[in-house]
Tab-separated table of N, CA and C in Angstrom:
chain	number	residue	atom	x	y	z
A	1	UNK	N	0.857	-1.165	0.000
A	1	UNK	CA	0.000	0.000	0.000
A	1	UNK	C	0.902	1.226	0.000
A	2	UNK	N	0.636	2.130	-0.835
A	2	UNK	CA	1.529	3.450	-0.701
A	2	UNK	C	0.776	4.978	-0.767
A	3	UNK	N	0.806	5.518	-0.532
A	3	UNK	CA	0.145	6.594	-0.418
A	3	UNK	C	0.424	7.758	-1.359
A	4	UNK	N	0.706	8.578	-1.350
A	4	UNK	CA	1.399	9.869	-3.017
A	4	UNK	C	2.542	8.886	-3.217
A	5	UNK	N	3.435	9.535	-4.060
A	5	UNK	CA	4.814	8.907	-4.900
A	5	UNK	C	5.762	9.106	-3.393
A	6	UNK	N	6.222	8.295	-3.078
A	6	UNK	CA	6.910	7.894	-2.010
A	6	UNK	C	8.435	9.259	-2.413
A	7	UNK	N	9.153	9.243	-3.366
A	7	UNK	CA	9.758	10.290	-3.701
A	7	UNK	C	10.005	11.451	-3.512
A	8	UNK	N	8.301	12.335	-2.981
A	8	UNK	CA	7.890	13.313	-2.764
A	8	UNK	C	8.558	13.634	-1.004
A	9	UNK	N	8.725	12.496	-0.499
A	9	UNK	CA	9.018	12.684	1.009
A	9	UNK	C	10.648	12.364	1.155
A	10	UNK	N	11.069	14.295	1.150
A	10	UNK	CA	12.325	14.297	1.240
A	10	UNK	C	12.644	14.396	2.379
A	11	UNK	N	12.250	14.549	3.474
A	11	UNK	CA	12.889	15.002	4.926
A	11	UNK	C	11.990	14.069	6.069
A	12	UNK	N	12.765	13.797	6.989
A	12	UNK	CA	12.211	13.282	7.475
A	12	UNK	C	10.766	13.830	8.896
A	13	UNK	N	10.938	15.180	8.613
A	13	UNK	CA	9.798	15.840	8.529
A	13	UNK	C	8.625	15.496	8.224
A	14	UNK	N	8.711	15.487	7.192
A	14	UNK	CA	7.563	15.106	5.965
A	14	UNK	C	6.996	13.599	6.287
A	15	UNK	N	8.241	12.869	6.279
A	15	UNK	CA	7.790	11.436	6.697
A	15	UNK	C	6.758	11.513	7.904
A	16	UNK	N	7.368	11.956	8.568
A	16	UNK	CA	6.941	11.708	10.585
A	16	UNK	C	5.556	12.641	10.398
A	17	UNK	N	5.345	13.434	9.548
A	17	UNK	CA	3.792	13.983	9.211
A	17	UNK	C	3.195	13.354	9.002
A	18	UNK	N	3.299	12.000	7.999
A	18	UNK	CA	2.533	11.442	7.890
A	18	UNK	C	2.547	10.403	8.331
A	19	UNK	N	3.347	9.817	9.359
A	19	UNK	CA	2.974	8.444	10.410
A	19	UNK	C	2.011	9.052	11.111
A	20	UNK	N	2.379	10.712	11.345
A	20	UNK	CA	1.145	10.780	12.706
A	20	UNK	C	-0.256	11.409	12.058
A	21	UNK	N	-0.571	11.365	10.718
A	21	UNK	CA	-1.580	11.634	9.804
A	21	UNK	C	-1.701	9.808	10.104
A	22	UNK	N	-1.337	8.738	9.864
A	22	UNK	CA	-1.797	7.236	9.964
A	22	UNK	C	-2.010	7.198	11.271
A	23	UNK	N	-1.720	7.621	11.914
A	23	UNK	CA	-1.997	6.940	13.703
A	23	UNK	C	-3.010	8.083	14.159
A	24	UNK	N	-3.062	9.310	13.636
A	24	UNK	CA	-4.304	10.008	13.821
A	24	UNK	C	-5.603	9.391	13.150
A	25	UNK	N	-5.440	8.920	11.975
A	25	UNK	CA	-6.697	8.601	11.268
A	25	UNK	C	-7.416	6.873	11.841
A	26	UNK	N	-6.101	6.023	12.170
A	26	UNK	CA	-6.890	4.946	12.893
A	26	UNK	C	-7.166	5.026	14.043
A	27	UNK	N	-6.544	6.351	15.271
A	27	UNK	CA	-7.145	6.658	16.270
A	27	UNK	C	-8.913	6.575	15.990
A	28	UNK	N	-9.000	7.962	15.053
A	28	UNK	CA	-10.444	8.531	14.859
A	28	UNK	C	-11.491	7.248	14.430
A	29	UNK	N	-11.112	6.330	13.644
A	29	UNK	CA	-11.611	5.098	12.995
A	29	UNK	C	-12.203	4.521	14.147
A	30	UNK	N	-11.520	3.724	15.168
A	30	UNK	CA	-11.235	3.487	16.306
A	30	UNK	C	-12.555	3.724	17.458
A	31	UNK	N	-12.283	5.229	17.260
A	31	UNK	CA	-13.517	5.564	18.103
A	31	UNK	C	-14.818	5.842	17.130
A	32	UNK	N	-14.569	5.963	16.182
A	32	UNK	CA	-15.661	5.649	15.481
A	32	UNK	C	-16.645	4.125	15.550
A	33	UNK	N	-15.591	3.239	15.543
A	33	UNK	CA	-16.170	1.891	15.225
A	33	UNK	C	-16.343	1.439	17.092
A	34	UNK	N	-15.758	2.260	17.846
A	34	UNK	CA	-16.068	2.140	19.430
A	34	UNK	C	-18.011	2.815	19.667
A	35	UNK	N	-18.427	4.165	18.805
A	35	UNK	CA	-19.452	4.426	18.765
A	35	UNK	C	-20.753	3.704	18.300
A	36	UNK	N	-20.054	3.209	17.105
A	36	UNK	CA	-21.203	2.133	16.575
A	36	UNK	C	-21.490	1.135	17.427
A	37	UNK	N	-20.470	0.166	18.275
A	37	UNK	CA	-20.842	-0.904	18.751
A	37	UNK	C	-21.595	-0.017	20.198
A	38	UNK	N	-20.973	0.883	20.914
A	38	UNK	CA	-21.988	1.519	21.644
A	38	UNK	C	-23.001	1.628	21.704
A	39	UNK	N	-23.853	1.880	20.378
A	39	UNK	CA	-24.937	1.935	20.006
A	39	UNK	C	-25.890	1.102	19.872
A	40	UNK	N	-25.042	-0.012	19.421
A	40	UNK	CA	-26.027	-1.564	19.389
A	40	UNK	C	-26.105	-2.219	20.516
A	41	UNK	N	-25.344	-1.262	21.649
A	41	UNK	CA	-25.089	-2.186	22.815
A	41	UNK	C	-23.993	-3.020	23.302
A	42	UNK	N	-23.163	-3.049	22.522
A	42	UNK	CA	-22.012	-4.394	22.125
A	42	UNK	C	-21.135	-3.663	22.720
A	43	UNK	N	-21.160	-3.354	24.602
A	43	UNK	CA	-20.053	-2.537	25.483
A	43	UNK	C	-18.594	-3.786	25.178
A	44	UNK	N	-18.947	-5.234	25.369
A	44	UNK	CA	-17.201	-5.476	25.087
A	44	UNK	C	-16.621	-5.200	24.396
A	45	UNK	N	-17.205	-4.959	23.219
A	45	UNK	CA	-16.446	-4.987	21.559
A	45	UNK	C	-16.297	-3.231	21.935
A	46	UNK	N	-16.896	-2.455	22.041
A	46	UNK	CA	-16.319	-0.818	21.727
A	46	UNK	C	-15.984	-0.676	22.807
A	47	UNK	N	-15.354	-0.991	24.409
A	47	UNK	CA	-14.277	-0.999	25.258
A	47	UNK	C	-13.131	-1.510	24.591
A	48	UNK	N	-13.392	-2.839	24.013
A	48	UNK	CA	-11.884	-2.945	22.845
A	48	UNK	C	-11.148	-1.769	21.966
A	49	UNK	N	-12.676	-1.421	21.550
A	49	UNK	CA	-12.300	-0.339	20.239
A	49	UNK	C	-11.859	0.757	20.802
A	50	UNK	N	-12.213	0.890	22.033
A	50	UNK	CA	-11.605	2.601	23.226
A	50	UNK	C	-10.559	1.976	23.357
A	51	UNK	N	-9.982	0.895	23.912
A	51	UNK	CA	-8.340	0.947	24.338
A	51	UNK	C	-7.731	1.065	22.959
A	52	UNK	N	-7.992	0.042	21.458
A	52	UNK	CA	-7.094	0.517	20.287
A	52	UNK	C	-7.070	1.823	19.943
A	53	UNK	N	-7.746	2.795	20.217
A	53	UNK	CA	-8.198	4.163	20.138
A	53	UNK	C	-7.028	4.760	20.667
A	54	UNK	N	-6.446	4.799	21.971
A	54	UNK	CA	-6.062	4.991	23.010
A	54	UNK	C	-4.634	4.701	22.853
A	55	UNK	N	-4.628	3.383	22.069
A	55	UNK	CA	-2.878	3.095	21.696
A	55	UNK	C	-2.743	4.126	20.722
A	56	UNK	N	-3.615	3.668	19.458
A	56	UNK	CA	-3.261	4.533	18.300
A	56	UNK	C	-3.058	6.284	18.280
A	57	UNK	N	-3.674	6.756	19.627
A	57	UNK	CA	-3.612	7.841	20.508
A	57	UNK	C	-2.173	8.301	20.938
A	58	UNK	N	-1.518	7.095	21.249
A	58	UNK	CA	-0.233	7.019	22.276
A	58	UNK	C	0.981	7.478	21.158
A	59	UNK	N	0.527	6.523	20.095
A	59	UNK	CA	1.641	6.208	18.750
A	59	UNK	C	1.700	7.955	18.188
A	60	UNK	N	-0.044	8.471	17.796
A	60	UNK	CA	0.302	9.767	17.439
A	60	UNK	C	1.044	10.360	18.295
A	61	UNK	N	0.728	10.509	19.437
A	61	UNK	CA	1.279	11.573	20.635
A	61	UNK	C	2.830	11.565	20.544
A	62	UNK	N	3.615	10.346	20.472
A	62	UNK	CA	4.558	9.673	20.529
A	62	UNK	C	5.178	10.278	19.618
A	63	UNK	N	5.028	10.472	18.463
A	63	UNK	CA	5.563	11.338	17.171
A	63	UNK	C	5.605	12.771	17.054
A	64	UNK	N	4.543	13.274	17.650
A	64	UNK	CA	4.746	14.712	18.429
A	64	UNK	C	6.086	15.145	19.350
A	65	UNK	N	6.193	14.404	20.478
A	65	UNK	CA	7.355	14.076	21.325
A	65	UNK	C	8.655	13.747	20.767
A	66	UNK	N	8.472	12.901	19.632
A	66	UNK	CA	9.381	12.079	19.099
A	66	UNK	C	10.501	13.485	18.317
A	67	UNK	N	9.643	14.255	17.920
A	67	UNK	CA	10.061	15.468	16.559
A	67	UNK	C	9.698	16.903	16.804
A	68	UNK	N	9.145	16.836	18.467
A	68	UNK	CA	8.909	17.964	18.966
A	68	UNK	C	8.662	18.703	18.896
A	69	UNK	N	7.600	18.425	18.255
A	69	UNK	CA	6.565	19.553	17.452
A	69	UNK	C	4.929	19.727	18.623
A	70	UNK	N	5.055	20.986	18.781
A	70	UNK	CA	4.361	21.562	19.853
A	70	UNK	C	2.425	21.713	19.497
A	71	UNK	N	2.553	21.876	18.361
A	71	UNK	CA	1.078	21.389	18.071
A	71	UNK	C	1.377	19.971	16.645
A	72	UNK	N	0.409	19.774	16.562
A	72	UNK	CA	0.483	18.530	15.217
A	72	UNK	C	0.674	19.602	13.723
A	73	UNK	N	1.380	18.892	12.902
A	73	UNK	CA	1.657	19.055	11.835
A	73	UNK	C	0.231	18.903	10.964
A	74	UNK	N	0.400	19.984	10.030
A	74	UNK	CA	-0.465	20.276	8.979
A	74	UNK	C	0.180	19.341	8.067
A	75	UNK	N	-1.074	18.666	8.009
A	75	UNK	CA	-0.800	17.956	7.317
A	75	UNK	C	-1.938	17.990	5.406
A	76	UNK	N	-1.937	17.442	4.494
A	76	UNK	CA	-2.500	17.141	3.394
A	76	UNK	C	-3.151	15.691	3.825
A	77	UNK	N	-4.533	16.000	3.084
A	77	UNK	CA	-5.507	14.267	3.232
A	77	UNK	C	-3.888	13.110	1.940
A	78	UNK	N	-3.052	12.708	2.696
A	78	UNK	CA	-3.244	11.447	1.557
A	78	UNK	C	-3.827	10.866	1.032
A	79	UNK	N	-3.416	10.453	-0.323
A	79	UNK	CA	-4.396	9.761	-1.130
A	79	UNK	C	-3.607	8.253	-1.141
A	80	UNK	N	-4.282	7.301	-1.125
A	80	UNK	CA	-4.285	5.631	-0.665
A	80	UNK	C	-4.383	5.006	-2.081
A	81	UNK	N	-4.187	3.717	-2.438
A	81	UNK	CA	-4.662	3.101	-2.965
A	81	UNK	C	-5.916	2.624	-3.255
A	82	UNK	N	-6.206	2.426	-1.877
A	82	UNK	CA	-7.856	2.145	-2.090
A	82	UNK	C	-8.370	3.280	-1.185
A	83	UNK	N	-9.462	2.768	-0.116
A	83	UNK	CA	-9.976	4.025	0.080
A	83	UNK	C	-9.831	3.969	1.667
A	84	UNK	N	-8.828	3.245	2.163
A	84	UNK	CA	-8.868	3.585	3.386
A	84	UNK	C	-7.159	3.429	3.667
A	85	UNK	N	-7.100	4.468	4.392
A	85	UNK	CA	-5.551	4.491	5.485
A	85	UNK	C	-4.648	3.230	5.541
A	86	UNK	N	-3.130	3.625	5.966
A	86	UNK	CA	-2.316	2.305	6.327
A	86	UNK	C	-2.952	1.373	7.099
A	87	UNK	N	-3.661	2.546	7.987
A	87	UNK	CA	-4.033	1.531	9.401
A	87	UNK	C	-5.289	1.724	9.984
A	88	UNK	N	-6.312	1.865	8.900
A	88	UNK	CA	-7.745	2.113	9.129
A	88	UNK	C	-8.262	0.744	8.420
A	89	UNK	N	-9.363	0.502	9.043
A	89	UNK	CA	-10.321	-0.522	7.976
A	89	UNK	C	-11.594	0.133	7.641
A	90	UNK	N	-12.024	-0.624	6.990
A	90	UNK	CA	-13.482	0.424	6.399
A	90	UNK	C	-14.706	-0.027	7.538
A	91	UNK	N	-15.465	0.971	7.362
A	91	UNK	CA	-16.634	0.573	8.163
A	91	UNK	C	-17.258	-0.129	8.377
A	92	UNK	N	-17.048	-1.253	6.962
A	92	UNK	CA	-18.301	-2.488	6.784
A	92	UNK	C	-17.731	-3.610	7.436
A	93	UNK	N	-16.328	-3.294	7.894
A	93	UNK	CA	-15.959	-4.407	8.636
A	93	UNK	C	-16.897	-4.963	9.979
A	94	UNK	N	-17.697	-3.663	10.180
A	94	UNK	CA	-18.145	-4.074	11.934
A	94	UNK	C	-19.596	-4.827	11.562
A	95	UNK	N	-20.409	-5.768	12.396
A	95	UNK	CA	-21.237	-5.928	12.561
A	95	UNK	C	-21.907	-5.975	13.463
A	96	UNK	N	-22.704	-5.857	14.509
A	96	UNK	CA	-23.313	-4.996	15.900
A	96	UNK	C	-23.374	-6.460	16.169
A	97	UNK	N	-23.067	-7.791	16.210
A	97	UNK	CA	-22.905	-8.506	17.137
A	97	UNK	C	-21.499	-9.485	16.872
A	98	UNK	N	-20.482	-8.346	16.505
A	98	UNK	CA	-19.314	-8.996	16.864
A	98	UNK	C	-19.095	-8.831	18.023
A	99	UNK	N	-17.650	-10.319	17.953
A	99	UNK	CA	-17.355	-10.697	19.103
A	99	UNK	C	-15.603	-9.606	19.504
A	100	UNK	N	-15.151	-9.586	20.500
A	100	UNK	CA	-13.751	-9.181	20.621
A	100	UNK	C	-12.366	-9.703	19.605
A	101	UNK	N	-12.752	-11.066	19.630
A	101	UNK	CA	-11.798	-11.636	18.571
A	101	UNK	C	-11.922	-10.984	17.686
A	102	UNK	N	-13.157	-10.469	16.643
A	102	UNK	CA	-13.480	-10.276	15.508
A	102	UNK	C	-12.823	-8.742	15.144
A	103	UNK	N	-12.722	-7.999	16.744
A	103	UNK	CA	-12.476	-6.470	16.552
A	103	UNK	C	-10.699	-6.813	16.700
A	104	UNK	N	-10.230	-7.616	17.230
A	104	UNK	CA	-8.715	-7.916	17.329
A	104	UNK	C	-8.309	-8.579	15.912
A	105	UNK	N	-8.802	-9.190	14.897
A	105	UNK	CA	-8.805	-9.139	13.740
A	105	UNK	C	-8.646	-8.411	12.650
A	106	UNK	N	-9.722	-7.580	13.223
A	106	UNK	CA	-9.249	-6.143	12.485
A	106	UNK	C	-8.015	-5.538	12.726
A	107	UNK	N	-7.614	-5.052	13.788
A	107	UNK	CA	-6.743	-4.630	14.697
A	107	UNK	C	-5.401	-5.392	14.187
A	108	UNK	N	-5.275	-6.622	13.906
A	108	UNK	CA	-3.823	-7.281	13.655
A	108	UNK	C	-4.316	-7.150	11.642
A	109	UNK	N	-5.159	-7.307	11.259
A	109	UNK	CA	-5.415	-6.914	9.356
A	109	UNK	C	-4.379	-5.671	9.211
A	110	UNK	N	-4.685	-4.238	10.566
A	110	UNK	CA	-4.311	-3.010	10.314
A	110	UNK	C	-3.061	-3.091	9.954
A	111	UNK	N	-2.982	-3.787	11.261
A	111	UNK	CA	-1.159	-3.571	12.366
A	111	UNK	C	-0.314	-3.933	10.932
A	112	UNK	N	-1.071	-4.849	10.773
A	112	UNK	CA	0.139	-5.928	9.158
A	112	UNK	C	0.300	-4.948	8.002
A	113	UNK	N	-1.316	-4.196	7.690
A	113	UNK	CA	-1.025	-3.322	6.439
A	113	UNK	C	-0.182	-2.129	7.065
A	114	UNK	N	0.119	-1.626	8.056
A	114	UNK	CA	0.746	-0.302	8.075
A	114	UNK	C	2.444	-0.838	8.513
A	115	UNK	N	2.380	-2.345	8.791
A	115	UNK	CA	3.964	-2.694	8.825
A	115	UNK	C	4.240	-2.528	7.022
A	116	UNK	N	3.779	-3.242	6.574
A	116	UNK	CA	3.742	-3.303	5.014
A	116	UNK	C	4.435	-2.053	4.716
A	117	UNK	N	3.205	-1.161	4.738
A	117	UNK	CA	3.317	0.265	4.325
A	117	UNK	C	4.899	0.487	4.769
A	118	UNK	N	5.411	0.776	6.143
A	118	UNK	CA	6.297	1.478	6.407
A	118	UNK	C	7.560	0.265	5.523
A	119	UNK	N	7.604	-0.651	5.596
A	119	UNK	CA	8.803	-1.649	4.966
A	119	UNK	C	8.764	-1.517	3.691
A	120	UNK	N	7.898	-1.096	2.951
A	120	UNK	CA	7.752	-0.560	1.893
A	120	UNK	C	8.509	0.836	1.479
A	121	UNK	N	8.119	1.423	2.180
A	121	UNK	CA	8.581	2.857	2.103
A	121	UNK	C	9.936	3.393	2.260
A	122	UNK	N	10.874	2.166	3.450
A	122	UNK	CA	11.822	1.558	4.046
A	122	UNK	C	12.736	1.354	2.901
A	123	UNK	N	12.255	0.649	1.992
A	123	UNK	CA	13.235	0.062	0.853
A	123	UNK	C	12.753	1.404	-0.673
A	124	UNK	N	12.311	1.961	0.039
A	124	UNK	CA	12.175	3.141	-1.589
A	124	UNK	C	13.096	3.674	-1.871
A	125	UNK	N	12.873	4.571	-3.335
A	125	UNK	CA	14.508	5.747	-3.148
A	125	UNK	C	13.907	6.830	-2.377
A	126	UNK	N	14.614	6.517	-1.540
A	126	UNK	CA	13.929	8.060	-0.801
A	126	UNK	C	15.175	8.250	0.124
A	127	UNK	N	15.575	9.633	0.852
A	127	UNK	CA	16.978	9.956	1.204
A	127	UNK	C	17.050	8.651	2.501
A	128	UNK	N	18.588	8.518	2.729
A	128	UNK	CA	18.366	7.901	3.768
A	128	UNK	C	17.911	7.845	5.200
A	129	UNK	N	18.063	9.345	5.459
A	129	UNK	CA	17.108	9.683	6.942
A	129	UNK	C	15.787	8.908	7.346
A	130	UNK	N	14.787	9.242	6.105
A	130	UNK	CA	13.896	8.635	5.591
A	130	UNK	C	13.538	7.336	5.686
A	131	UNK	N	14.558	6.550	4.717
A	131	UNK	CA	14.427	5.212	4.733
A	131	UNK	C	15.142	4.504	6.305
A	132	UNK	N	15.635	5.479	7.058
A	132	UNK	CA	15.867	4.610	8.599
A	132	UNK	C	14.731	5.079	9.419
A	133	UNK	N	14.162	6.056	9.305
A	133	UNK	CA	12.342	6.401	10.199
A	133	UNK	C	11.358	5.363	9.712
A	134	UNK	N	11.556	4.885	8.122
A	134	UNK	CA	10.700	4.204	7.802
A	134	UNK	C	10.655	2.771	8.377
A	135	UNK	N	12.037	2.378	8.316
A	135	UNK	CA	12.133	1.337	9.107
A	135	UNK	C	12.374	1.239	10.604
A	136	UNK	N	12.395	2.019	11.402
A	136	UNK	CA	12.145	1.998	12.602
A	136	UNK	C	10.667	2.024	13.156
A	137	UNK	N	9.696	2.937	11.923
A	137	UNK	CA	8.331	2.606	12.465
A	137	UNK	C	7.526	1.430	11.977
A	138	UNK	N	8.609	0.658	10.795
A	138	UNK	CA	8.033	-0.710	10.479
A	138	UNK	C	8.083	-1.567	11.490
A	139	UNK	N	9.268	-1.668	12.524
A	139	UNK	CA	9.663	-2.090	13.560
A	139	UNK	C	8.547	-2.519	14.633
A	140	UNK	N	8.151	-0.947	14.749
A	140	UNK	CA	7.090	-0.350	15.681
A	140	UNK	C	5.877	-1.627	15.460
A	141	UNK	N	5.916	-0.973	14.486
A	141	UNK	CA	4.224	-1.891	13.627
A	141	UNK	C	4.563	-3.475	14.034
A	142	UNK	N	5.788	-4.110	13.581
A	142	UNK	CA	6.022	-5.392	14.021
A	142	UNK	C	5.419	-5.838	14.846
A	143	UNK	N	6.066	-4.722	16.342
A	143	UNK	CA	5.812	-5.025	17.668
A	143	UNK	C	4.533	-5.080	17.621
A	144	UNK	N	3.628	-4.090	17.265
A	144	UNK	CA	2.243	-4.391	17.354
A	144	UNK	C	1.406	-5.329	17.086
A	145	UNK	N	1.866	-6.482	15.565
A	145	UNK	CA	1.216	-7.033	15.067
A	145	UNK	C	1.419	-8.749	16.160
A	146	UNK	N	2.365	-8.424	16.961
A	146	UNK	CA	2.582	-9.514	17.327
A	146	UNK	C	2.223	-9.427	19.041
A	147	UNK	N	1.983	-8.104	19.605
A	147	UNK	CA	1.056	-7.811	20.631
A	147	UNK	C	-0.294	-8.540	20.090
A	148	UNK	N	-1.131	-8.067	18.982
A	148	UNK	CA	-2.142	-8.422	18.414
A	148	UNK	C	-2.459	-9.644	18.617
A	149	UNK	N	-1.549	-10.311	18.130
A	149	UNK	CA	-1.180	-11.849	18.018
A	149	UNK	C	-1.851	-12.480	19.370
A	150	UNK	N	-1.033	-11.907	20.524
A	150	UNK	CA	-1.143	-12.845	21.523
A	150	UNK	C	-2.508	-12.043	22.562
A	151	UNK	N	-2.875	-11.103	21.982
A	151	UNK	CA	-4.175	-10.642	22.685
A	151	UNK	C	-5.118	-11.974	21.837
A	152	UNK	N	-5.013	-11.857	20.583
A	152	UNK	CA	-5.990	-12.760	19.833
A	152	UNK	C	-5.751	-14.694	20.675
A	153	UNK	N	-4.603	-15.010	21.113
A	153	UNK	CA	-4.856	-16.415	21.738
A	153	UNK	C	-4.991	-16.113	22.990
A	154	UNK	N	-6.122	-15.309	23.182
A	154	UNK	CA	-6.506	-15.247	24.812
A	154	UNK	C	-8.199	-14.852	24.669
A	155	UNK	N	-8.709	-14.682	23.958
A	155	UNK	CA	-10.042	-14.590	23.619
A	155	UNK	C	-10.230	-15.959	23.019
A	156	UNK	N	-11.462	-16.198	23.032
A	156	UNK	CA	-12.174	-17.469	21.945
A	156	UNK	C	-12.352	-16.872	21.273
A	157	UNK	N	-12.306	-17.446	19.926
A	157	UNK	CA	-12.989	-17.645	18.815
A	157	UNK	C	-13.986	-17.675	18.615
A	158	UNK	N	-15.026	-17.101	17.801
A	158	UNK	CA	-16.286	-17.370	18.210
A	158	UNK	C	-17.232	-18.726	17.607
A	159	UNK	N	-17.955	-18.920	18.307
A	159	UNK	CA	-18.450	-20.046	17.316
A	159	UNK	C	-19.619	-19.918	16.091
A	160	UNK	N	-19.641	-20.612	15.317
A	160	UNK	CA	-20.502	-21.068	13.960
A	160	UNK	C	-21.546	-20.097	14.657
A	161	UNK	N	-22.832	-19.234	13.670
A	161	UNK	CA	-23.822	-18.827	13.854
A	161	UNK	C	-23.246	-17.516	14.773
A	162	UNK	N	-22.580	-17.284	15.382
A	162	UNK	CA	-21.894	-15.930	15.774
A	162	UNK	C	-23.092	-14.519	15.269
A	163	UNK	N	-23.306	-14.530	14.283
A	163	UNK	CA	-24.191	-13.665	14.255
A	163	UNK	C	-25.633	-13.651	13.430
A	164	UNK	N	-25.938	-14.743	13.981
A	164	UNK	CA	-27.636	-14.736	13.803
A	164	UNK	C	-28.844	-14.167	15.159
A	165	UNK	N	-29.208	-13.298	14.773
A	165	UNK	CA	-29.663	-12.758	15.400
A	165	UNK	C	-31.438	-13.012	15.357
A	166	UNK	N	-32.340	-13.659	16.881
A	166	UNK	CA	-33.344	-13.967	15.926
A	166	UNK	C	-34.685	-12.695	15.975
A	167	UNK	N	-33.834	-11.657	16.634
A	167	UNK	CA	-34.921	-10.283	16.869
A	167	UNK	C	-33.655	-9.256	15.829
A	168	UNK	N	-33.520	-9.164	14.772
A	168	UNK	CA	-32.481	-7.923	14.300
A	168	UNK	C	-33.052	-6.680	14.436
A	169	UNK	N	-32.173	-5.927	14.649
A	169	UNK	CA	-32.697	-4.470	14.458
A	169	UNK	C	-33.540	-4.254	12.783
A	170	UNK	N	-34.629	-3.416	13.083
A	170	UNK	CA	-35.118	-2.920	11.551
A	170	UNK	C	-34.878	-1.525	11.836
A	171	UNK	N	-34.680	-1.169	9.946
A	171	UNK	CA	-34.225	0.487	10.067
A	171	UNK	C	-35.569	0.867	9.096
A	172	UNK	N	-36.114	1.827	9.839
A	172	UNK	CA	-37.633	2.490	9.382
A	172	UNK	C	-37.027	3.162	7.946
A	173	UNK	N	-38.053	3.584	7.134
A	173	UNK	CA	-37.804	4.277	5.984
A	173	UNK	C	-37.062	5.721	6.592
């Protein structure tokens, strides 16, 4: 996954703008998809979605600190390949009676595409400052995907029929 022409990011400025443009946007996702399950009721699954919120919170903040920049960088919307972020999933992923596993799924799908992304970016022509931020926050992402990992063998799995519901919500005209 790559975002504008990787080329364009000469400084490592520029780079670190836009890790914390990715860790801002799956923050917001985050609590987005924490609101929906709120809504249906589904408090385990969007307490999940508040703590990934909360990391992805930590990671932006972290890059602030990191480059010491006193408010966040102005940043430009990147443009993606498809239509969502390194480390966002799309909305249709949720369904109001998933289980925790299902939201830690998502959560390790992300973690993997935004390692991608940065190991990608890692091996571009791009100066070398660059290509060592890139790979230090591929690093990052590693660590995460393999936190992910072992949150996911501590939940069940859910079983067959997981979401048949035999009262569903109806949505009025």
């Amino acid at each position: 996954m790559t975002a504008r022409k990787t080329s364009t990011l000469r400084t490592v400025a520029e780079f670190m703008a836009q890790a914390y443009a990715i860790e801002a946007e799956a923050a917001q996702r985050y609590r987005e998809f924490a609101e929906q399950m709120e809504m249906h009721n589904n408090t385990e699954v969007a307490e999940l979605f508040r703590k990934l919120e909360r990391i992805e919170q930590k990671h932006r903040d972290q890059i602030l600190q990191h480059m010491e920049w006193s408010t966040p960088p102005r940043v430009k919307r990147y443009r993606w390949e498809g239509a969502e972020g390194a480390e966002t999933a799309a909305p249709g992923e949720l369904h109001y009676l998933m289980q925790p596993w299902h939201a830690l799924e998502i959560a390790l799908h992300n973690e993997q595409r935004a390692f991608e992304f940065f190991s990608q970016l890692a091996k571009a022509k791009v100066p070398p400052k660059v290509r060592a931020a890139a790979k230090e926050m591929a690093e990052e992402e590693r660590e995460h995907v393999a936190l992910i990992r072992q949150w996911i063998r501590k939940v069940p799995e859910p079983a067959p029929g997981w979401d048949q519901d035999p009262d569903p919500p109806e949505v009025g005209d």
